Amino acid sequence: MKTVAAWGWEHPAWTGGFYPDDLPDDWRLAYYANEFRAVIVPWERASRCTEEEVMAWKEDTHADFRFFLEAPPWASLGPFMALGERWGGTFWKGEGRTREGEALAVWPLVGDNLRAQLEGEGHVLLHGKDISLLRQARLLAELMGF
């Protein structure tokens, strides 16, 4: 399986380009989830989350949406248990496991060879912050049947 996800959804540079100028900050995840099926919660964000916040994220996204967590092996993931099936997996330094226990490879998107990145073996999580590149990768993944 191949998953395309942004490295977080709280990017000021996306305002006016991806997010409408007047979109409230607390609506950004729901807006993002209308176009993408997954997001990475970076450790600097994940480390300060409460269970209430995580439950709100779950409510703001559709049933097929997945959250992938960047977290060191020693981290407490208690608040994220509330995600249930929406928890896609956990990784640290490019490698991890899906919720189902499959190996998970995490690669940054490279614009000049998206197809090769999508053709790799196993469960691969492709990520980035460039919304244009993320959209290209998402579309290509859909066309390739992922």
JSON list of C-alpha atoms in Angstrom, two decimals, residues 27-139:
[
{"chain": "A", "resi": 27, "resn": "TRP", "atom": "CA", "xyz": [-11.24, 23.96, 10.53]},
{"chain": "A", "resi": 28, "resn": "ARG", "atom": "CA", "xyz": [-7.97, 23.30, 8.70]},
{"chain": "A", "resi": 29, "resn": "LEU", "atom": "CA", "xyz": [-7.75, 19.58, 9.47]},
{"chain": "A", "resi": 30, "resn": "ALA", "atom": "CA", "xyz": [-11.29, 18.96, 8.21]},
{"chain": "A", "resi": 31, "resn": "TYR", "atom": "CA", "xyz": [-10.54, 20.97, 5.07]},
{"chain": "A", "resi": 32, "resn": "TYR", "atom": "CA", "xyz": [-7.30, 19.05, 4.49]},
{"chain": "A", "resi": 33, "resn": "ALA", "atom": "CA", "xyz": [-9.10, 15.71, 5.06]},
{"chain": "A", "resi": 34, "resn": "ASN", "atom": "CA", "xyz": [-11.54, 16.50, 2.24]},
{"chain": "A", "resi": 35, "resn": "GLU", "atom": "CA", "xyz": [-8.67, 16.13, -0.24]},
{"chain": "A", "resi": 36, "resn": "PHE", "atom": "CA", "xyz": [-6.23, 13.71, 1.42]},
{"chain": "A", "resi": 37, "resn": "ARG", "atom": "CA", "xyz": [-6.64, 10.36, 3.19]},
{"chain": "A", "resi": 38, "resn": "ALA", "atom": "CA", "xyz": [-3.83, 10.67, 5.75]},
{"chain": "A", "resi": 39, "resn": "VAL", "atom": "CA", "xyz": [-1.62, 13.06, 7.67]},
{"chain": "A", "resi": 40, "resn": "ILE", "atom": "CA", "xyz": [1.58, 12.75, 9.67]},
{"chain": "A", "resi": 41, "resn": "VAL", "atom": "CA", "xyz": [1.47, 14.17, 13.18]},
{"chain": "A", "resi": 42, "resn": "PRO", "atom": "CA", "xyz": [5.07, 15.32, 13.76]},
{"chain": "A", "resi": 43, "resn": "TRP", "atom": "CA", "xyz": [6.64, 14.52, 17.13]},
{"chain": "A", "resi": 44, "resn": "GLU", "atom": "CA", "xyz": [6.85, 18.18, 18.15]},
{"chain": "A", "resi": 45, "resn": "ARG", "atom": "CA", "xyz": [3.02, 18.32, 17.78]},
{"chain": "A", "resi": 46, "resn": "ALA", "atom": "CA", "xyz": [2.26, 14.78, 18.97]},
{"chain": "A", "resi": 47, "resn": "SER", "atom": "CA", "xyz": [4.27, 15.24, 22.18]},
{"chain": "A", "resi": 48, "resn": "ARG", "atom": "CA", "xyz": [1.90, 17.93, 23.47]},
{"chain": "A", "resi": 49, "resn": "CYS", "atom": "CA", "xyz": [-1.47, 16.46, 22.44]},
{"chain": "A", "resi": 50, "resn": "THR", "atom": "CA", "xyz": [-4.30, 15.75, 24.83]},
{"chain": "A", "resi": 51, "resn": "GLU", "atom": "CA", "xyz": [-6.88, 13.00, 24.40]},
{"chain": "A", "resi": 52, "resn": "GLU", "atom": "CA", "xyz": [-9.58, 15.66, 23.96]},
{"chain": "A", "resi": 53, "resn": "GLU", "atom": "CA", "xyz": [-7.63, 17.21, 21.09]},
{"chain": "A", "resi": 54, "resn": "VAL", "atom": "CA", "xyz": [-7.12, 13.81, 19.45]},
{"chain": "A", "resi": 55, "resn": "MET", "atom": "CA", "xyz": [-10.85, 13.03, 19.78]},
{"chain": "A", "resi": 56, "resn": "ALA", "atom": "CA", "xyz": [-11.65, 16.35, 18.07]},
{"chain": "A", "resi": 57, "resn": "TRP", "atom": "CA", "xyz": [-9.31, 15.39, 15.19]},
{"chain": "A", "resi": 58, "resn": "LYS", "atom": "CA", "xyz": [-11.15, 12.09, 14.84]},
{"chain": "A", "resi": 59, "resn": "GLU", "atom": "CA", "xyz": [-14.49, 13.90, 14.71]},
{"chain": "A", "resi": 60, "resn": "ASP", "atom": "CA", "xyz": [-13.15, 16.35, 12.09]},
{"chain": "A", "resi": 61, "resn": "THR", "atom": "CA", "xyz": [-12.13, 13.63, 9.63]},
{"chain": "A", "resi": 62, "resn": "HIS", "atom": "CA", "xyz": [-13.91, 10.92, 7.63]},
{"chain": "A", "resi": 63, "resn": "ALA", "atom": "CA", "xyz": [-13.89, 7.22, 8.59]},
{"chain": "A", "resi": 64, "resn": "ASP", "atom": "CA", "xyz": [-11.18, 6.28, 6.05]},
{"chain": "A", "resi": 65, "resn": "PHE", "atom": "CA", "xyz": [-8.77, 9.00, 7.17]},
{"chain": "A", "resi": 66, "resn": "ARG", "atom": "CA", "xyz": [-5.56, 7.84, 8.89]},
{"chain": "A", "resi": 67, "resn": "PHE", "atom": "CA", "xyz": [-3.16, 9.55, 11.30]},
{"chain": "A", "resi": 68, "resn": "PHE", "atom": "CA", "xyz": [0.49, 8.46, 11.21]},
{"chain": "A", "resi": 69, "resn": "LEU", "atom": "CA", "xyz": [2.54, 9.43, 14.23]},
{"chain": "A", "resi": 70, "resn": "GLU", "atom": "CA", "xyz": [6.18, 10.37, 14.32]},
{"chain": "A", "resi": 71, "resn": "ALA", "atom": "CA", "xyz": [7.23, 9.19, 17.78]},
{"chain": "A", "resi": 72, "resn": "PRO", "atom": "CA", "xyz": [10.41, 7.88, 19.38]},
{"chain": "A", "resi": 73, "resn": "PRO", "atom": "CA", "xyz": [10.26, 4.32, 20.74]},
{"chain": "A", "resi": 74, "resn": "TRP", "atom": "CA", "xyz": [10.19, 5.56, 24.35]},
{"chain": "A", "resi": 75, "resn": "ALA", "atom": "CA", "xyz": [7.20, 7.88, 23.80]},
{"chain": "A", "resi": 76, "resn": "SER", "atom": "CA", "xyz": [3.89, 7.47, 25.58]},
{"chain": "A", "resi": 77, "resn": "LEU", "atom": "CA", "xyz": [1.16, 7.26, 22.96]},
{"chain": "A", "resi": 78, "resn": "GLY", "atom": "CA", "xyz": [-1.74, 7.22, 25.42]},
{"chain": "A", "resi": 79, "resn": "PRO", "atom": "CA", "xyz": [-3.81, 10.08, 23.91]},
{"chain": "A", "resi": 80, "resn": "PHE", "atom": "CA", "xyz": [-3.60, 8.47, 20.47]},
{"chain": "A", "resi": 81, "resn": "MET", "atom": "CA", "xyz": [-5.32, 5.27, 21.57]},
{"chain": "A", "resi": 82, "resn": "ALA", "atom": "CA", "xyz": [-8.53, 7.29, 21.17]},
{"chain": "A", "resi": 83, "resn": "LEU", "atom": "CA", "xyz": [-8.00, 7.22, 17.39]},
{"chain": "A", "resi": 84, "resn": "GLY", "atom": "CA", "xyz": [-8.79, 3.50, 17.23]},
{"chain": "A", "resi": 85, "resn": "GLU", "atom": "CA", "xyz": [-8.89, 2.43, 13.57]},
{"chain": "A", "resi": 86, "resn": "ARG", "atom": "CA", "xyz": [-7.86, 5.93, 12.46]},
{"chain": "A", "resi": 87, "resn": "TRP", "atom": "CA", "xyz": [-4.35, 5.33, 13.82]},
{"chain": "A", "resi": 88, "resn": "GLY", "atom": "CA", "xyz": [-2.46, 4.39, 10.68]},
{"chain": "A", "resi": 89, "resn": "GLY", "atom": "CA", "xyz": [0.90, 3.63, 12.27]},
{"chain": "A", "resi": 90, "resn": "THR", "atom": "CA", "xyz": [3.89, 4.95, 14.16]},
{"chain": "A", "resi": 91, "resn": "PHE", "atom": "CA", "xyz": [7.43, 5.60, 12.94]},
{"chain": "A", "resi": 92, "resn": "TRP", "atom": "CA", "xyz": [10.73, 7.09, 13.98]},
{"chain": "A", "resi": 93, "resn": "LYS", "atom": "CA", "xyz": [13.65, 8.05, 11.72]},
{"chain": "A", "resi": 94, "resn": "GLY", "atom": "CA", "xyz": [12.03, 6.69, 8.56]},
{"chain": "A", "resi": 95, "resn": "GLU", "atom": "CA", "xyz": [10.92, 3.25, 9.76]},
{"chain": "A", "resi": 96, "resn": "GLY", "atom": "CA", "xyz": [7.99, 1.97, 11.74]},
{"chain": "A", "resi": 97, "resn": "ARG", "atom": "CA", "xyz": [4.90, -0.21, 11.85]},
{"chain": "A", "resi": 98, "resn": "THR", "atom": "CA", "xyz": [1.35, 0.17, 10.65]},
{"chain": "A", "resi": 99, "resn": "ARG", "atom": "CA", "xyz": [-1.45, -0.31, 13.14]},
{"chain": "A", "resi": 100, "resn": "GLU", "atom": "CA", "xyz": [-1.76, -3.86, 11.81]},
{"chain": "A", "resi": 101, "resn": "GLY", "atom": "CA", "xyz": [1.93, -4.55, 12.51]},
{"chain": "A", "resi": 102, "resn": "GLU", "atom": "CA", "xyz": [3.21, -4.38, 8.91]},
{"chain": "A", "resi": 103, "resn": "ALA", "atom": "CA", "xyz": [6.60, -2.79, 8.24]},
{"chain": "A", "resi": 104, "resn": "LEU", "atom": "CA", "xyz": [6.23, 0.88, 7.30]},
{"chain": "A", "resi": 105, "resn": "ALA", "atom": "CA", "xyz": [8.81, 2.80, 5.26]},
{"chain": "A", "resi": 106, "resn": "VAL", "atom": "CA", "xyz": [8.58, 6.59, 5.41]},
{"chain": "A", "resi": 107, "resn": "TRP", "atom": "CA", "xyz": [10.04, 8.59, 2.51]},
{"chain": "A", "resi": 108, "resn": "PRO", "atom": "CA", "xyz": [10.02, 12.29, 1.62]},
{"chain": "A", "resi": 109, "resn": "LEU", "atom": "CA", "xyz": [8.41, 13.12, -1.71]},
{"chain": "A", "resi": 110, "resn": "VAL", "atom": "CA", "xyz": [10.86, 13.89, -4.51]},
{"chain": "A", "resi": 111, "resn": "GLY", "atom": "CA", "xyz": [9.24, 15.76, -7.37]},
{"chain": "A", "resi": 112, "resn": "ASP", "atom": "CA", "xyz": [11.32, 14.44, -10.24]},
{"chain": "A", "resi": 113, "resn": "ASN", "atom": "CA", "xyz": [10.49, 10.76, -9.73]},
{"chain": "A", "resi": 114, "resn": "LEU", "atom": "CA", "xyz": [7.10, 10.31, -8.07]},
{"chain": "A", "resi": 115, "resn": "ARG", "atom": "CA", "xyz": [6.22, 7.23, -10.11]},
{"chain": "A", "resi": 116, "resn": "ALA", "atom": "CA", "xyz": [9.31, 5.31, -8.94]},
{"chain": "A", "resi": 117, "resn": "GLN", "atom": "CA", "xyz": [8.51, 6.19, -5.34]},
{"chain": "A", "resi": 118, "resn": "LEU", "atom": "CA", "xyz": [4.99, 4.83, -5.74]},
{"chain": "A", "resi": 119, "resn": "GLU", "atom": "CA", "xyz": [6.14, 1.60, -7.38]},
{"chain": "A", "resi": 120, "resn": "GLY", "atom": "CA", "xyz": [8.22, 0.44, -4.39]},
{"chain": "A", "resi": 121, "resn": "GLU", "atom": "CA", "xyz": [7.38, -2.69, -2.42]},
{"chain": "A", "resi": 122, "resn": "GLY", "atom": "CA", "xyz": [5.48, -2.83, 0.87]},
{"chain": "A", "resi": 123, "resn": "HIS", "atom": "CA", "xyz": [3.63, -0.15, 2.79]},
{"chain": "A", "resi": 124, "resn": "VAL", "atom": "CA", "xyz": [5.22, 3.20, 2.02]},
{"chain": "A", "resi": 125, "resn": "LEU", "atom": "CA", "xyz": [4.23, 6.54, 3.53]},
{"chain": "A", "resi": 126, "resn": "LEU", "atom": "CA", "xyz": [5.25, 9.40, 1.22]},
{"chain": "A", "resi": 127, "resn": "HIS", "atom": "CA", "xyz": [5.28, 12.81, 2.87]},
{"chain": "A", "resi": 128, "resn": "GLY", "atom": "CA", "xyz": [5.99, 16.46, 2.29]},
{"chain": "A", "resi": 129, "resn": "LYS", "atom": "CA", "xyz": [5.00, 20.04, 3.02]},
{"chain": "A", "resi": 130, "resn": "ASP", "atom": "CA", "xyz": [4.73, 21.23, -0.60]},
{"chain": "A", "resi": 131, "resn": "ILE", "atom": "CA", "xyz": [0.98, 21.15, -1.27]},
{"chain": "A", "resi": 132, "resn": "SER", "atom": "CA", "xyz": [1.45, 21.15, -5.05]},
{"chain": "A", "resi": 133, "resn": "LEU", "atom": "CA", "xyz": [3.74, 18.11, -4.91]},
{"chain": "A", "resi": 134, "resn": "LEU", "atom": "CA", "xyz": [1.40, 16.37, -2.46]},
{"chain": "A", "resi": 135, "resn": "ARG", "atom": "CA", "xyz": [-1.49, 16.88, -4.87]},
{"chain": "A", "resi": 136, "resn": "GLN", "atom": "CA", "xyz": [0.53, 15.49, -7.78]},
{"chain": "A", "resi": 137, "resn": "ALA", "atom": "CA", "xyz": [1.54, 12.42, -5.77]},
{"chain": "A", "resi": 138, "resn": "ARG", "atom": "CA", "xyz": [-2.04, 11.85, -4.54]},
{"chain": "A", "resi": 139, "resn": "LEU", "atom": "CA", "xyz": [-3.40, 12.01, -8.08]}
]
